Amino acid sequence: DVVMTQSPLSLPVTLGQPASISCRSSQSLVYSDGNTYLNWFQQRPGQSPRRLIYKVSNRDSGVPDRFSGSGSGTDFTLKISRVEAEDVGVYYCMQATHWPPWTFGQGTKVEIK
Amino acid sequence: QVQLVESGGGVVQPGTSLRLSCAASGFTFSSYGMHWVRQTPGKGLEWLSAISHDGSNKYFTDSVKGRFTISRDNSKNTVYLQMNSLRAEDTAMYYCTNLGITQAPDIWGRGTMVTVSS
C-alpha cells in the first residue's frame, strides 16, 4: 500500500500570512497514463471533506485562487498564499494512482494563532 | 442539485450487522464508481470500499474484508454498505463519495454515524 505522510500535523498561522503543507508518498504517484492522481481535501469543523485540488495542481470550481498545489513524483505541496479565517480546518492529501487501497495522509490541522 | 445522502447509521452491539445506504441525485449515478470512507471521532479519513460504475468490480481495505460488502442499484441511484460482525473499532462517521480524481465533480455526503458499543 502507498503510505502518504503529511507535515506538519498542526499548523498555527497568522491571518493574512502564507501556509504550506507537505505530502510525501512512499512511491511515485505517476500513473501509466502520465497523470499523477494526487488530490487535496479540506475539512472544515463539523463538515464533510471537500476537494480543493485534483491531479496535483488543478483547482476545483469555486476554490479561491489563494490555494495552489504543486509537486511531482513523491513530493507534493499545498500552499495558501494568505490565510483567511474560513481556511481553518484539516487538510488531507490522497493518492488515487495505486489502488486499491486509495490512501489518505494523516491530515494537517490549520488554526489561527 | 447534486447530492449524496447517507442513512442507516445508529448504535449497535458488537457482533451485529448494519446496512448503510447512500442515495444519489442530481448527477448520472450509473456513470460513477462509488466509495465509502470513514472517519473515527477526532481522527483522519480511511478509505473502506469501492464499487465500479456497473457493480462488476468491488474493492475493500484489509480491515473490513470478509465482514463488509458493497453493492449498488443503479435503478434506485443508491449504493449500499453491508457491515457484519461489527467491532468497537468500526465506530465512525461513514461517508459516501464518488472520490473524483479528474475534473468531474467530487461529491460527498454528510455522513452517517455508526457507534458499536455494548
Coordinates of C-alpha atoms in Angstrom, one line a residue:
Chain A
D1 CA 0.0 0.0 0.0
V2 CA 1.1 3.6 -0.7
V3 CA 1.8 5.5 2.5
M4 CA 1.0 9.2 2.5
T5 CA 2.9 11.3 5.0
Q6 CA 1.9 14.8 5.7
S7 CA 3.8 17.5 7.6
P8 CA 3.3 19.4 9.8
L9 CA 0.4 17.8 11.5
S10 CA -0.5 21.0 13.2
L11 CA -0.1 24.4 11.6
P12 CA -0.8 27.6 13.5
V13 CA -0.9 30.6 11.1
T14 CA -1.4 34.3 11.5
L15 CA -4.3 35.7 9.4
G16 CA -3.0 37.1 6.1
Q17 CA 0.2 35.0 6.2
P18 CA 1.1 32.1 3.9
A19 CA 0.8 28.5 4.9
S20 CA 2.4 25.4 3.3
I21 CA 1.6 21.7 3.8
S22 CA 3.8 18.9 2.6
C23 CA 2.7 15.5 1.5
R24 CA 5.1 12.7 0.6
S25 CA 4.2 9.3 -0.9
S26 CA 6.1 6.1 -0.3
Q27 CA 6.3 5.5 -4.1
S28 CA 5.9 7.6 -7.2
L29 CA 2.3 8.7 -8.0
V30 CA 2.9 8.9 -11.7
Y31 CA 0.3 6.6 -13.4
S32 CA 0.9 4.7 -16.6
D33 CA -1.2 7.3 -18.5
G34 CA 1.3 10.0 -17.5
N35 CA -1.1 11.6 -15.0
T36 CA -0.4 12.0 -11.3
Y37 CA -3.5 11.3 -9.2
L38 CA -2.9 13.4 -6.1
N39 CA -5.9 15.2 -4.5
W40 CA -6.1 17.7 -1.7
F41 CA -9.1 17.9 0.5
Q42 CA -10.3 20.5 3.1
Q43 CA -12.5 19.5 6.0
R44 CA -13.9 22.4 8.0
P45 CA -15.1 21.8 11.5
G46 CA -18.3 19.8 11.5
Q47 CA -18.4 19.4 7.7
S48 CA -17.7 16.7 5.2
P49 CA -14.4 16.8 3.2
R50 CA -14.4 19.0 0.2
R51 CA -11.9 18.5 -2.7
L52 CA -9.7 21.6 -3.4
I53 CA -7.2 20.3 -5.8
Y54 CA -7.1 17.3 -8.2
K55 CA -4.2 15.9 -10.2
V56 CA -1.6 17.8 -8.2
S57 CA -2.4 21.3 -9.2
N58 CA -5.9 21.7 -10.7
R59 CA -8.2 23.8 -8.5
D60 CA -11.8 22.8 -8.2
S61 CA -14.5 25.2 -9.2
G62 CA -15.2 27.7 -6.5
V63 CA -11.9 27.2 -4.7
P64 CA -10.2 30.6 -4.1
D65 CA -7.1 31.2 -6.0
R66 CA -5.1 31.6 -2.8
F67 CA -5.0 27.8 -2.8
S68 CA -2.4 26.2 -5.0
G69 CA -1.0 22.7 -5.4
S70 CA 2.4 21.7 -6.8
G71 CA 4.8 18.8 -6.8
S72 CA 5.7 15.7 -8.7
G73 CA 6.7 12.1 -8.2
T74 CA 6.6 11.6 -4.4
D75 CA 6.7 15.2 -3.1
F76 CA 3.7 17.5 -3.1
T77 CA 2.7 20.7 -1.5
L78 CA -0.5 22.6 -0.8
K79 CA 0.0 26.4 -0.3
I80 CA -2.3 29.0 0.9
S81 CA -1.0 32.4 -0.1
R82 CA -2.8 34.4 2.6
V83 CA -4.7 32.5 5.2
E84 CA -8.2 33.7 6.0
A85 CA -10.5 32.7 8.9
E86 CA -12.6 30.4 6.7
D87 CA -9.5 28.3 6.0
V88 CA -9.4 26.8 9.5
G89 CA -9.8 23.0 9.3
V90 CA -8.0 19.9 8.5
Y91 CA -6.3 19.3 5.1
Y92 CA -5.7 15.9 3.6
C93 CA -3.8 14.7 0.7
M94 CA -4.9 11.5 -1.1
Q95 CA -3.5 9.3 -3.8
A96 CA -5.5 7.5 -6.4
T97 CA -2.7 6.2 -8.6
H98 CA -2.0 2.9 -6.9
W99 CA -5.3 1.3 -5.9
P100 CA -6.8 -0.4 -4.1
P101 CA -6.5 1.0 -1.5
W102 CA -6.9 4.7 -2.1
T103 CA -4.9 6.2 0.7
F104 CA -5.0 9.5 2.6
G105 CA -2.4 11.4 4.6
Q106 CA -2.9 11.8 8.3
G107 CA -4.3 15.3 8.0
T108 CA -2.9 18.7 8.9
K109 CA -4.8 20.9 11.2
V110 CA -4.7 24.6 10.3
E111 CA -5.6 27.0 13.0
I112 CA -5.3 30.7 13.6
K113 CA -2.7 31.9 16.0
Chain B
Q1 CA -28.9 19.7 -7.0
V2 CA -26.0 17.3 -6.9
Q3 CA -26.1 15.4 -3.6
L4 CA -25.4 12.2 -1.8
V5 CA -27.5 11.3 1.3
E6 CA -26.3 8.6 3.7
S7 CA -28.6 6.7 6.0
G8 CA -28.8 3.6 8.2
G9 CA -26.3 4.5 10.9
G10 CA -27.0 4.0 14.6
V11 CA -25.9 2.4 17.8
V12 CA -25.4 -1.3 17.7
Q13 CA -23.8 -4.0 19.8
P14 CA -20.5 -5.7 18.9
G15 CA -21.0 -8.7 16.6
T16 CA -24.2 -7.4 15.0
S17 CA -24.9 -6.1 11.5
L18 CA -25.9 -2.8 9.9
R19 CA -26.6 -1.8 6.3
L20 CA -25.8 1.8 5.2
S21 CA -27.5 3.3 2.2
C22 CA -26.4 6.3 0.1
A23 CA -28.9 7.9 -2.2
A24 CA -27.6 10.0 -5.1
S25 CA -29.4 12.7 -7.0
G26 CA -28.6 15.5 -9.5
F27 CA -26.0 13.6 -11.5
T28 CA -25.7 10.4 -13.6
F29 CA -25.1 8.0 -10.8
S30 CA -24.6 5.0 -13.1
S31 CA -21.5 6.7 -14.7
Y32 CA -19.5 6.8 -11.5
G33 CA -17.6 4.4 -9.3
M34 CA -18.6 5.0 -5.7
H35 CA -16.7 4.7 -2.4
W36 CA -17.2 4.5 1.3
V37 CA -14.8 6.4 3.5
R38 CA -15.0 6.5 7.3
Q39 CA -13.6 8.9 10.0
T40 CA -13.1 7.8 13.5
P41 CA -14.1 10.5 16.0
G42 CA -11.3 13.1 16.1
K43 CA -9.2 11.1 13.6
G44 CA -8.4 11.1 9.9
L45 CA -10.0 9.7 6.8
E46 CA -9.9 6.0 6.0
W47 CA -10.9 4.6 2.6
L48 CA -13.0 1.5 3.1
S49 CA -14.6 0.2 -0.1
A50 CA -15.3 1.0 -3.7
I51 CA -17.6 -0.3 -6.4
S52 CA -17.3 0.3 -10.1
H53 CA -20.0 2.1 -12.0
D54 CA -21.7 -1.0 -13.1
G55 CA -21.1 -3.0 -9.9
S56 CA -18.8 -5.5 -11.6
N57 CA -15.8 -4.7 -9.6
K58 CA -15.6 -4.3 -5.8
Y59 CA -12.7 -3.4 -3.5
F60 CA -12.1 -3.4 0.2
T61 CA -9.5 -2.3 2.7
D62 CA -7.9 -5.2 4.6
S63 CA -9.5 -4.4 7.9
V64 CA -13.1 -5.0 6.6
K65 CA -12.5 -7.7 4.0
G66 CA -14.8 -10.6 4.8
R67 CA -17.0 -8.5 7.1
F68 CA -18.3 -5.7 4.8
T69 CA -19.8 -6.0 1.4
I70 CA -20.7 -3.2 -1.1
S71 CA -23.4 -3.2 -3.7
R72 CA -25.4 -0.7 -5.8
D73 CA -28.7 -0.4 -7.5
N74 CA -28.4 1.9 -10.4
S75 CA -32.2 1.9 -11.0
K76 CA -32.5 3.4 -7.5
N77 CA -29.4 5.6 -7.7
T78 CA -28.3 4.0 -4.4
V79 CA -25.1 2.4 -3.1
Y80 CA -25.0 0.2 0.0
L81 CA -22.5 -0.9 2.6
Q82 CA -23.5 -4.1 4.4
M83 CA -21.5 -4.3 7.6
N84 CA -21.3 -7.6 9.5
S85 CA -19.5 -8.7 12.7
L86 CA -19.2 -5.1 13.8
R87 CA -16.5 -4.2 16.3
A88 CA -15.9 -1.3 18.6
E89 CA -13.2 0.0 16.3
D90 CA -15.8 0.3 13.5
T91 CA -17.3 3.2 15.4
A92 CA -17.0 6.1 13.0
M93 CA -18.7 8.6 10.7
Y94 CA -19.3 6.8 7.4
Y95 CA -19.2 8.9 4.2
C96 CA -20.3 8.1 0.7
T97 CA -18.4 9.7 -2.1
N98 CA -17.5 9.3 -5.8
L99 CA -13.9 10.3 -4.8
G100 CA -13.4 12.1 -8.1
I101 CA -9.8 12.2 -9.4
T102 CA -10.4 14.2 -12.6
Q103 CA -12.2 17.4 -13.5
A104 CA -15.5 15.6 -12.9
P105 CA -17.2 16.9 -9.7
D106 CA -16.1 15.3 -6.4
I107 CA -19.2 14.7 -4.3
W108 CA -19.5 13.8 -0.6
G109 CA -22.5 13.1 1.6
R110 CA -22.9 14.5 5.1
G111 CA -22.2 11.1 6.6
T112 CA -24.0 8.7 8.9
M113 CA -22.7 7.9 12.3
V114 CA -22.2 4.3 13.4
T115 CA -21.5 3.5 17.1
V116 CA -20.6 0.0 18.1
S117 CA -20.9 -0.4 21.8
S118 CA -22.2 -2.9 24.4

